Coordinates of C-alpha atoms in Angstrom, one line a residue:
Chain A
X1 CA 152.1 -67.5 144.9
X2 CA 151.3 -69.6 142.1
X3 CA 150.1 -67.8 139.7
X4 CA 147.6 -70.4 138.5
X5 CA 144.2 -69.0 136.8
X6 CA 141.9 -68.8 139.5
X7 CA 138.6 -68.2 136.8
X8 CA 138.1 -70.1 133.2
X9 CA 135.8 -68.8 131.2
X10 CA 133.4 -72.0 130.4
X11 CA 130.1 -70.6 127.9
X12 CA 129.5 -67.3 127.0
X13 CA 126.1 -66.1 125.4
X14 CA 126.2 -62.7 125.0
X15 CA 129.2 -60.2 125.4
X16 CA 131.9 -60.8 128.5
X17 CA 134.4 -58.0 129.2
X18 CA 136.8 -57.2 132.3
X19 CA 135.6 -54.0 133.7
X20 CA 137.1 -51.6 136.5
X21 CA 135.4 -48.1 137.5
X22 CA 137.6 -46.8 134.4
X23 CA 140.9 -44.9 133.1
X24 CA 141.1 -41.7 134.3
X25 CA 143.8 -39.3 133.5
X26 CA 143.7 -40.1 129.4
X27 CA 140.8 -38.4 128.1
X28 CA 142.9 -35.5 126.5
X29 CA 145.0 -38.4 124.5
X30 CA 141.7 -39.5 122.7
X31 CA 141.4 -42.6 125.4
X32 CA 137.6 -43.2 126.4
X33 CA 137.1 -43.9 130.5
X34 CA 135.6 -47.4 129.8
X35 CA 134.9 -49.3 132.9
X36 CA 131.3 -51.0 134.3
X37 CA 128.0 -49.5 132.3
X38 CA 126.4 -49.6 135.9
X39 CA 129.6 -48.9 138.2
X40 CA 127.8 -49.3 141.1
X41 CA 126.8 -53.0 141.0
X42 CA 130.6 -53.4 140.0
X43 CA 131.3 -51.2 143.4
X44 CA 128.8 -53.2 145.3
X45 CA 130.4 -56.6 143.7
X46 CA 133.1 -55.9 145.2
X47 CA 132.5 -54.7 148.3
X48 CA 130.3 -57.9 149.3
X49 CA 133.6 -60.3 148.6
X50 CA 135.6 -57.6 150.6
X51 CA 137.5 -56.1 147.9
X52 CA 138.1 -52.5 147.0
X53 CA 135.9 -51.1 144.9
X54 CA 138.0 -50.4 142.6
X55 CA 139.5 -54.0 141.6
X56 CA 138.5 -55.6 138.3
X57 CA 134.8 -57.3 138.1
X58 CA 133.4 -59.4 134.9
X59 CA 130.8 -57.4 133.3
X60 CA 128.7 -59.9 131.5
X61 CA 125.6 -59.3 129.1
X62 CA 123.4 -62.5 128.6
X63 CA 124.6 -65.3 130.0
X64 CA 127.7 -66.3 131.3
X65 CA 129.2 -69.8 133.0
X66 CA 132.4 -70.0 135.3
X67 CA 134.9 -72.0 137.0
X68 CA 137.2 -71.5 139.5
X69 CA 140.6 -72.8 140.7
X70 CA 140.5 -72.3 144.3
X71 CA 138.1 -71.9 147.0
X72 CA 136.2 -68.2 146.7
X73 CA 133.7 -66.0 147.6
X74 CA 131.8 -64.5 144.7
X75 CA 128.9 -61.8 144.5
X76 CA 126.8 -61.5 141.1
X77 CA 125.1 -57.9 141.0
X78 CA 124.0 -55.7 138.3
X79 CA 119.8 -56.4 137.4
X80 CA 118.8 -59.7 139.1
X81 CA 120.2 -62.7 137.7
X82 CA 119.7 -66.1 137.6
X83 CA 123.1 -67.7 140.0
X84 CA 123.4 -71.3 139.9
X85 CA 126.2 -73.1 141.7
X86 CA 127.2 -76.4 141.5
X87 CA 123.5 -77.0 140.0
X88 CA 122.0 -74.9 142.9
X89 CA 120.7 -71.9 142.9
X90 CA 121.9 -69.1 145.2
X91 CA 120.7 -65.4 145.7
X92 CA 122.3 -62.4 143.8
X93 CA 123.7 -59.6 145.8
X94 CA 125.1 -61.7 148.3
X95 CA 128.5 -63.1 149.3
X96 CA 128.4 -66.6 148.2
X97 CA 131.5 -69.0 149.3
X98 CA 132.7 -71.2 146.2
X99 CA 134.8 -74.5 146.9
X100 CA 137.6 -74.4 144.1
X101 CA 135.9 -77.0 141.3
X102 CA 132.5 -75.5 141.4
X103 CA 130.6 -73.6 138.4
X104 CA 128.7 -70.6 138.6
X105 CA 126.4 -69.6 135.9
X106 CA 124.8 -66.4 135.4
X107 CA 121.4 -66.3 133.6
X108 CA 119.7 -63.3 132.9
X109 CA 115.9 -62.5 133.9
X110 CA 113.4 -59.8 132.9
X111 CA 115.1 -57.7 135.6
X112 CA 118.0 -55.5 134.6
X113 CA 120.7 -55.7 131.3
X114 CA 124.4 -56.1 132.9
X115 CA 125.4 -58.8 135.4
X116 CA 128.8 -58.0 137.5
X117 CA 131.2 -61.3 139.0
X118 CA 133.3 -60.3 141.3
X119 CA 136.0 -63.1 142.7
X120 CA 137.6 -61.9 146.3
X121 CA 141.0 -61.1 145.4
X122 CA 139.7 -59.3 142.5
X123 CA 140.5 -60.8 138.9
X124 CA 144.1 -59.9 138.1
X125 CA 144.7 -58.9 134.6
X126 CA 146.8 -56.5 132.4
X127 CA 146.6 -52.7 133.5
X128 CA 147.0 -50.4 131.1
X129 CA 147.3 -46.7 131.7
X130 CA 146.1 -47.6 135.1
X131 CA 143.4 -49.9 134.4
X132 CA 142.5 -53.6 133.6
X133 CA 138.9 -52.5 132.0
X134 CA 138.8 -53.5 128.2
X135 CA 138.2 -51.1 125.5
X136 CA 137.4 -53.5 122.8
X137 CA 137.5 -51.1 120.3
X138 CA 140.8 -50.2 120.8
X139 CA 142.4 -54.1 122.1
X140 CA 143.2 -53.0 124.8
X141 CA 143.0 -53.4 129.0
X142 CA 143.4 -57.3 130.7
X143 CA 143.2 -59.1 127.1
X144 CA 142.3 -56.5 124.9
X145 CA 139.3 -58.3 123.7
X146 CA 135.3 -59.8 124.8
X147 CA 136.0 -63.2 126.9
X148 CA 135.9 -66.5 125.0
X149 CA 134.9 -69.8 126.2
X150 CA 138.9 -71.0 127.2
X151 CA 140.3 -67.9 128.8
X152 CA 141.7 -68.2 132.0
X153 CA 142.2 -64.8 134.1
X154 CA 143.9 -64.5 137.4
X155 CA 142.8 -63.2 141.2
X156 CA 144.8 -61.9 143.3
X157 CA 145.4 -64.4 146.5
X158 CA 143.4 -64.8 149.2
X159 CA 144.3 -67.0 152.1
X160 CA 141.6 -69.5 153.2
X161 CA 141.0 -68.0 156.4
X162 CA 140.7 -64.1 154.8
X163 CA 138.4 -66.7 152.1
X164 CA 135.8 -68.1 155.2
X165 CA 136.2 -64.1 156.4
X166 CA 134.7 -62.9 153.6
X167 CA 132.0 -64.4 153.4
X168 CA 129.7 -62.4 155.7
X169 CA 126.4 -61.9 156.3
X170 CA 125.6 -58.6 154.8
X171 CA 123.9 -57.1 151.7
X172 CA 123.2 -54.0 150.4
X173 CA 120.7 -51.3 150.8
X174 CA 117.4 -52.2 148.8
X175 CA 117.6 -49.3 147.0
X176 CA 120.5 -49.9 145.3
X177 CA 119.2 -53.1 144.3
X178 CA 115.7 -52.2 143.3
X179 CA 117.0 -49.1 141.2
X180 CA 115.7 -50.8 137.9
X181 CA 113.9 -53.1 139.7
X182 CA 109.9 -52.2 138.1
X183 CA 109.7 -52.7 134.0
X184 CA 106.5 -51.5 134.0
X185 CA 107.3 -47.9 134.2
X186 CA 109.7 -45.4 132.4
X187 CA 113.0 -45.2 133.8
X188 CA 113.3 -40.8 135.0
X189 CA 117.0 -40.1 134.3
X190 CA 117.7 -36.4 135.8
X191 CA 119.6 -34.3 133.6
X192 CA 120.7 -31.1 133.7
X193 CA 120.9 -29.3 130.3
X194 CA 123.8 -30.0 127.9
X195 CA 126.6 -27.7 126.6
X196 CA 124.9 -26.7 123.6
X197 CA 121.2 -26.2 125.1
X198 CA 121.6 -22.5 124.0
X199 CA 121.6 -23.6 120.4
X200 CA 118.7 -25.4 120.5
X201 CA 116.1 -23.4 122.4
X202 CA 113.2 -25.3 123.2
X203 CA 114.5 -28.6 124.9
X204 CA 110.6 -29.2 125.8
X205 CA 110.1 -32.1 123.2
X206 CA 113.1 -33.9 125.3
X207 CA 111.4 -33.0 127.9
X208 CA 108.0 -34.2 127.7
X209 CA 108.5 -37.3 125.6
X210 CA 109.3 -41.2 126.6
X211 CA 112.2 -42.2 124.8
X212 CA 112.5 -46.3 124.2
X213 CA 116.0 -48.0 124.0
X214 CA 116.4 -49.2 121.1
X215 CA 118.4 -52.5 119.9
X216 CA 121.6 -50.8 118.3
X217 CA 122.5 -49.9 122.0
X218 CA 126.3 -50.3 123.4
X219 CA 128.7 -49.5 125.5
X220 CA 129.4 -46.7 123.8
X221 CA 126.2 -45.5 123.5
X222 CA 122.5 -46.2 124.3
X223 CA 120.2 -44.8 121.0
X224 CA 116.8 -43.8 121.8
X225 CA 113.9 -43.6 119.7
X226 CA 110.9 -41.3 120.5
X227 CA 109.8 -37.3 119.4
X228 CA 112.9 -36.0 117.4
X229 CA 114.3 -32.7 118.4
X230 CA 113.7 -31.0 115.5
X231 CA 115.9 -28.3 116.3
X232 CA 118.9 -31.0 116.3
X233 CA 118.0 -30.4 112.4
X234 CA 119.1 -27.4 111.7
X235 CA 122.5 -27.4 113.6
X236 CA 123.8 -29.6 111.9
X237 CA 127.3 -30.5 112.5
X238 CA 129.6 -28.2 115.3
X239 CA 132.9 -28.0 115.6
X240 CA 134.0 -30.9 118.2
X241 CA 133.7 -30.3 121.7
X242 CA 134.7 -32.9 124.5
X243 CA 132.4 -35.4 125.8
X244 CA 131.7 -37.7 128.0
X245 CA 129.6 -40.5 129.3
X246 CA 125.7 -39.2 130.3
X247 CA 125.9 -37.1 127.0
X248 CA 123.1 -36.5 125.2
X249 CA 123.8 -36.2 121.7
X250 CA 121.5 -35.2 119.4
X251 CA 122.2 -35.9 115.9
X252 CA 120.6 -34.5 112.8
X253 CA 117.6 -36.9 113.0
X254 CA 116.9 -36.0 116.4
X255 CA 116.8 -39.1 117.7
X256 CA 119.1 -38.8 121.4
X257 CA 122.2 -40.9 122.0
X258 CA 123.0 -41.2 125.8
X259 CA 126.8 -42.0 125.6
X260 CA 127.7 -44.4 128.0
X261 CA 131.1 -45.6 129.3
X262 CA 132.9 -46.0 126.0
X263 CA 132.2 -43.0 125.2
X264 CA 134.5 -40.9 122.4
X265 CA 136.1 -38.0 124.2
X266 CA 135.5 -35.7 121.4
X267 CA 132.4 -35.1 119.2
X268 CA 130.7 -32.6 117.2
X269 CA 126.9 -33.5 117.4
X270 CA 124.9 -31.4 119.8
X271 CA 124.7 -31.6 123.0
X272 CA 121.3 -31.2 124.5
X273 CA 121.3 -32.5 128.2
X274 CA 123.3 -34.1 130.5
X275 CA 122.3 -37.6 132.1
X276 CA 123.7 -37.1 135.9
X277 CA 126.3 -40.0 136.5
X278 CA 124.0 -42.1 139.0
X279 CA 121.6 -42.4 136.6
X280 CA 123.5 -43.4 133.5
X281 CA 124.2 -46.5 135.8
X282 CA 120.1 -46.8 136.2
X283 CA 120.0 -46.5 131.8
X284 CA 123.0 -49.1 131.7
X285 CA 120.1 -51.6 133.3
X286 CA 117.6 -51.2 130.7
X287 CA 117.6 -53.6 128.1
X288 CA 116.0 -52.5 124.2
X289 CA 112.1 -51.7 124.2
X290 CA 112.3 -50.3 128.5
X291 CA 111.5 -46.4 128.4
X292 CA 113.0 -43.6 130.1
X293 CA 111.5 -40.0 130.3
X294 CA 114.3 -37.2 131.2
X295 CA 113.8 -35.0 134.2
X296 CA 115.7 -31.5 134.8
X297 CA 117.3 -30.5 137.8
X298 CA 119.8 -27.9 138.8
X299 CA 123.1 -27.9 138.7
X300 CA 123.2 -27.9 142.5
X301 CA 121.3 -30.9 142.6
X302 CA 123.6 -32.5 140.3
X303 CA 126.7 -31.9 142.5
X304 CA 124.9 -33.3 145.0
X305 CA 123.6 -36.3 144.0
X306 CA 127.5 -36.9 141.8
X307 CA 129.4 -36.0 145.4
X308 CA 126.6 -38.7 147.2
X309 CA 127.7 -41.3 144.2
X310 CA 131.3 -40.9 143.9
X311 CA 131.2 -41.3 147.7
X312 CA 128.7 -44.6 147.5
X313 CA 131.6 -46.2 145.1
X314 CA 134.3 -45.3 147.3
X315 CA 132.5 -46.7 150.1
X316 CA 129.2 -48.8 149.4
X317 CA 127.1 -49.4 152.6
X318 CA 126.5 -52.9 153.6
X319 CA 123.7 -53.5 155.7
X320 CA 124.0 -56.8 158.5
X321 CA 121.6 -59.0 157.7
X322 CA 119.6 -60.5 160.9
X323 CA 120.1 -63.6 161.4
X324 CA 116.5 -65.3 160.6
X325 CA 117.0 -64.2 157.2
X326 CA 120.4 -66.1 156.9
X327 CA 120.6 -69.3 155.3
Chain B
X4 CA 133.2 -12.5 117.2
X5 CA 133.0 -11.9 120.9
X6 CA 136.4 -11.9 122.5
X7 CA 135.0 -13.0 126.3
X8 CA 134.4 -16.5 126.8
X9 CA 131.5 -18.5 127.4
X10 CA 131.9 -20.8 130.7
X11 CA 128.8 -23.2 132.0
X12 CA 128.5 -25.9 134.2
X13 CA 127.5 -29.4 132.8
X14 CA 125.9 -32.4 134.9
X15 CA 128.1 -31.8 137.9
X16 CA 130.9 -33.2 137.6
X17 CA 131.7 -30.8 134.0
X18 CA 132.2 -27.0 133.1
X19 CA 132.9 -26.8 129.7
X20 CA 134.7 -23.3 127.8
X21 CA 133.8 -22.2 124.5
X22 CA 136.6 -19.6 123.2
X23 CA 135.0 -19.1 119.8
X24 CA 132.3 -20.3 118.0
X25 CA 134.3 -20.3 114.1
X26 CA 137.6 -23.0 113.3
X27 CA 140.1 -20.6 113.2
X28 CA 144.0 -21.2 113.9
X29 CA 143.9 -18.2 115.5
X30 CA 140.7 -19.0 118.3
X31 CA 142.7 -22.5 118.4
X32 CA 145.5 -20.7 119.7
X33 CA 143.3 -19.1 122.4
X34 CA 141.9 -22.4 123.1
X35 CA 145.7 -24.1 123.7
X36 CA 146.7 -21.0 125.9
X37 CA 144.0 -21.8 128.5
X38 CA 144.5 -25.6 128.4
X39 CA 148.4 -24.9 129.4
X40 CA 147.2 -21.9 131.7
X41 CA 144.2 -24.6 133.6
X42 CA 146.6 -27.0 133.5
X43 CA 149.4 -25.5 135.5
X44 CA 147.2 -23.2 138.1
X45 CA 144.0 -25.7 138.7
X46 CA 145.9 -29.6 138.4
X47 CA 145.3 -29.7 142.3
X48 CA 142.0 -28.5 142.1
X49 CA 140.5 -30.4 139.2
X50 CA 140.4 -34.0 137.8
X51 CA 141.2 -34.0 134.0
X52 CA 141.1 -31.3 131.0
X53 CA 140.4 -32.8 127.6
X54 CA 140.2 -29.8 124.9
X55 CA 137.6 -29.8 121.7
X56 CA 138.9 -28.0 118.6
X57 CA 137.7 -24.7 119.8
X58 CA 136.4 -25.4 123.6
X59 CA 137.5 -27.3 126.6
X60 CA 136.0 -29.3 129.4
X61 CA 137.6 -29.1 132.8
X62 CA 136.1 -32.1 135.0
X63 CA 135.9 -31.8 138.9
X64 CA 135.0 -33.8 141.7
X65 CA 132.3 -31.9 143.0
X66 CA 132.7 -33.1 146.7
X67 CA 136.2 -30.8 146.8
X68 CA 134.5 -27.6 144.1
X69 CA 131.3 -26.7 143.2
X70 CA 131.5 -25.2 140.0
X71 CA 130.1 -22.0 141.5
X72 CA 133.5 -21.3 142.7
X73 CA 135.0 -23.0 139.5
X74 CA 134.1 -21.0 137.3
X75 CA 135.3 -18.1 138.7
X76 CA 138.8 -19.6 138.6
X77 CA 138.6 -20.7 134.8
X78 CA 137.8 -17.0 134.0
X79 CA 140.7 -15.4 136.8
X80 CA 142.7 -18.0 134.6
X81 CA 141.7 -16.6 131.4
X82 CA 142.2 -12.9 132.3
X83 CA 145.8 -13.4 132.0
X84 CA 146.0 -16.2 130.3
X85 CA 144.8 -14.7 127.1
X86 CA 147.6 -12.2 127.2
X87 CA 150.6 -14.5 127.6
X88 CA 152.8 -16.6 124.5
X89 CA 151.6 -19.7 124.0
X90 CA 155.9 -20.3 124.5
X91 CA 155.5 -19.3 128.3
X92 CA 153.2 -22.4 128.9
X93 CA 154.4 -25.2 126.4
X94 CA 157.4 -25.1 124.2
X95 CA 156.0 -27.3 121.3
X96 CA 157.8 -29.9 120.0
X97 CA 157.9 -31.2 116.1
X98 CA 157.4 -34.2 114.7
X99 CA 157.5 -35.8 111.5
X100 CA 155.3 -38.1 109.8
X101 CA 156.2 -40.0 107.0
X102 CA 153.4 -40.5 104.4
X103 CA 152.8 -43.0 101.7
X104 CA 149.8 -41.2 99.5
X105 CA 147.4 -42.4 97.3
X106 CA 146.7 -45.8 96.2
X107 CA 145.4 -48.5 98.6
X108 CA 146.7 -46.4 101.8
X109 CA 145.0 -43.4 100.2
X110 CA 141.4 -44.3 98.3
X111 CA 140.0 -40.7 98.4
X112 CA 143.2 -38.9 96.9
X113 CA 141.5 -38.6 93.5
X114 CA 138.0 -37.2 95.2
X115 CA 140.1 -35.0 96.6
X116 CA 141.9 -34.2 93.5
X117 CA 138.8 -33.9 91.6
X118 CA 137.3 -31.7 93.8
X119 CA 140.3 -29.3 93.5
X120 CA 140.3 -29.9 90.3
X121 CA 144.2 -30.2 90.8
X122 CA 146.2 -33.4 90.1
X123 CA 146.6 -36.2 92.4
X124 CA 150.3 -35.4 92.7
X125 CA 149.9 -31.6 93.7
X126 CA 147.4 -32.2 96.4
X127 CA 150.3 -34.3 97.7
X128 CA 153.0 -31.7 97.3
X129 CA 150.6 -28.9 98.6
X130 CA 149.6 -31.6 101.6
X131 CA 152.8 -32.1 102.3
X132 CA 154.3 -28.8 102.3
X133 CA 153.0 -27.0 105.5
X134 CA 153.7 -26.9 109.4
X135 CA 150.5 -28.2 111.1
X136 CA 149.8 -27.3 114.5
X137 CA 148.0 -30.3 116.7
X138 CA 145.0 -28.9 117.7
X139 CA 143.5 -31.7 119.8
X140 CA 143.7 -35.5 120.1
X141 CA 140.5 -37.0 120.7
X142 CA 137.3 -38.9 119.5
X143 CA 139.7 -42.1 119.3
X144 CA 143.1 -42.9 121.3
X145 CA 145.6 -41.1 119.6
X146 CA 143.7 -39.5 116.8
X147 CA 145.6 -36.0 116.0
X148 CA 143.7 -33.1 114.5
X149 CA 145.4 -30.8 112.9
X150 CA 144.9 -27.4 110.9
X151 CA 145.0 -25.6 109.3
X152 CA 144.8 -27.1 105.5
X153 CA 145.6 -25.3 102.6
X154 CA 141.8 -24.1 101.2
X155 CA 142.6 -25.4 97.6
X156 CA 142.7 -28.8 98.9
X157 CA 140.1 -28.4 101.6
X158 CA 137.6 -31.1 100.8
X159 CA 134.5 -31.3 102.8
X160 CA 134.3 -34.8 104.8
X161 CA 132.6 -37.3 103.3
X162 CA 128.7 -38.2 103.3
X163 CA 128.8 -41.6 104.4
X164 CA 131.8 -42.3 107.2
X165 CA 133.7 -45.6 106.9
X166 CA 132.7 -48.6 109.2
X167 CA 136.3 -49.3 109.4
X168 CA 139.6 -47.7 108.9
X169 CA 143.0 -48.8 109.1
X170 CA 145.4 -47.1 112.0
X171 CA 147.7 -44.9 110.4
X172 CA 145.6 -43.3 107.5
X173 CA 145.7 -39.8 106.8
X174 CA 142.6 -37.9 106.4
X175 CA 141.1 -34.6 105.3
X176 CA 138.3 -33.1 106.5
X177 CA 137.4 -29.5 105.8
X178 CA 139.9 -26.8 107.5
X179 CA 141.1 -30.5 109.3
X180 CA 144.3 -32.8 108.4
X181 CA 144.4 -36.0 110.8
X182 CA 145.9 -39.4 111.5
X183 CA 143.5 -42.1 113.0
X184 CA 146.0 -43.3 115.5
X185 CA 144.1 -46.6 116.0
X186 CA 141.6 -48.5 113.7
X187 CA 138.3 -46.8 113.9
X188 CA 135.2 -45.8 111.7
X189 CA 135.6 -42.3 110.7
X190 CA 134.5 -39.8 107.8
X191 CA 137.9 -38.2 106.9
X192 CA 138.9 -38.7 103.4
X193 CA 141.9 -40.7 103.1
X194 CA 144.7 -39.5 101.0
X195 CA 147.3 -41.8 102.2
X196 CA 149.0 -44.1 105.3
X197 CA 152.1 -43.2 107.8
X198 CA 153.6 -46.6 108.8
X199 CA 154.3 -45.2 112.1
X200 CA 152.6 -46.4 115.0
X201 CA 150.9 -43.5 116.1
X202 CA 149.8 -44.6 120.0
X203 CA 150.8 -47.8 121.5
X204 CA 148.6 -48.3 124.7
X205 CA 151.6 -49.8 126.9
X206 CA 153.9 -46.9 126.7
X207 CA 154.2 -43.9 128.6
X208 CA 152.9 -41.7 127.0
X209 CA 151.1 -43.7 124.5
X210 CA 151.2 -40.4 122.2
X211 CA 154.0 -37.9 122.7
X212 CA 152.3 -35.3 120.2
X213 CA 150.9 -32.7 122.8
X214 CA 148.1 -29.4 121.5
X215 CA 150.3 -27.1 120.0
X216 CA 153.2 -29.3 118.4
X217 CA 154.4 -28.8 114.3
X218 CA 153.4 -31.9 112.4
X219 CA 154.9 -32.4 109.2
X220 CA 154.3 -34.7 106.4
X221 CA 157.0 -36.7 104.1
X222 CA 155.9 -38.6 101.5
X223 CA 157.8 -41.2 101.2
X224 CA 157.6 -44.3 98.6
X225 CA 156.1 -48.1 99.1
X226 CA 160.0 -49.7 100.0
X227 CA 160.4 -47.2 102.6
X228 CA 156.6 -47.6 103.9
X229 CA 157.7 -51.4 104.7
X230 CA 161.0 -50.7 106.2
X231 CA 159.4 -48.2 108.3
X232 CA 156.4 -50.0 109.9
X233 CA 155.3 -50.0 113.7
X234 CA 158.2 -47.4 114.1
X235 CA 157.0 -45.2 116.8
X236 CA 155.8 -41.9 116.4
X237 CA 157.8 -40.7 119.0
X238 CA 160.9 -42.4 117.8
X239 CA 161.1 -42.0 114.3
X240 CA 163.9 -38.9 112.7
X241 CA 163.6 -37.5 109.1

């Protein structure tokens, strides 16, 4: 088959990288898992265009414009961005048939923070340690850096018939699309106690206060502002422990940091809480200024929520759209 | 110090084990025995095992096993792993890492010497005359934590971390010394730099050094530093 590029990056304002569901099995070497910040959105983007959920997609903070060099099905998920194909506004969270030469723009709205673009066949880019996820700090995975105008990406070939077959009348469940819909209320993140809760003692400050996402947040961690956990300043530095996405680290200033997709594999700050994995996706969609609360759940509940989430990542449930809603 | 371990579930997919409270090489040895024993006995059940310096994390899929079953399994493994020699679980290899000490590559060699009340030459001699144990790898890809540093040169980490440290930099932070596998931020006192490529994401494995392995540092001249530039750590022989 031809190795011609399928996707050309025309314009980027913000940060665009290639991500999949993460790089597993190398944490013991210090390699972060990386992958999509909102994994459920990435999995649904792939499912909507008929791909396996672990295929590589584009992750976009900000705006991007892409040109397709083949006929393809495209889906945009994440928050609820404005999507324009050849000058026509189309809905996100829907498979879109695009002719070769089409330009697709994704522009943020007030809903959500990070968006995903999947193309039928999935983006083909260099995999290292079994994943195409770009770890910009390490300079590896796909191009090893953020995308810029002029970059060209390949995709697995899909025949013209197959492309047509993939334009299906399907949509994700409402609750998946609506996970971060209401900017007015604080998002509620379910947590278990973290691995150092026994050293920190009373965690009620964290569990009863509201926190605001700060602009210093990035793929490595979302930093929160709000009432400090004073006990953390007395602990200082601890022996380095393994750390992961969802760990709520509290440095000596007492302000929590929720580690995210590019989390370092070990760290020396106290870990007060642990956000359950599906709720790290919800946090990912909160832009600076949005507010969160933590809600303590039992380990049993966390295991149940994680189990359902992992199953959904592997096999997202798509619903058939009623005829009347289909135009 | 209690001889028992603390084993707790976290987040619904991690079991965290504290082996002891203080960073001693005796504790590190216990952590290594449990780490390799879990890899040997439970690798079919769990996803990944990651070592801290005095702790470890076992990542699991809650659809396959729950913490309530995994925690007793880990305790059962520990009940025999605490008694065995590490050599029965992992045969340590020895790696030599050439280092150009001081100058632009070791901007904190002077401050370590002042802290120690020794000359820079003595700091280099003391640092390069020990066989270190790899405690673990982490925070960034290929960073190796090594111990234990001679107490005479065990200067504390910097008050303010650097934003950018070149890959290959060799640092000291209290009892530990380490090598930065890739460029990263960091707060260790930098005393030199190795010309070797410590971490290559396209190789399998990207770094051959494992917890429990031995590392020795060998001072080299600027000429040798240039000559060895980019040689992979797994392919260097002194």
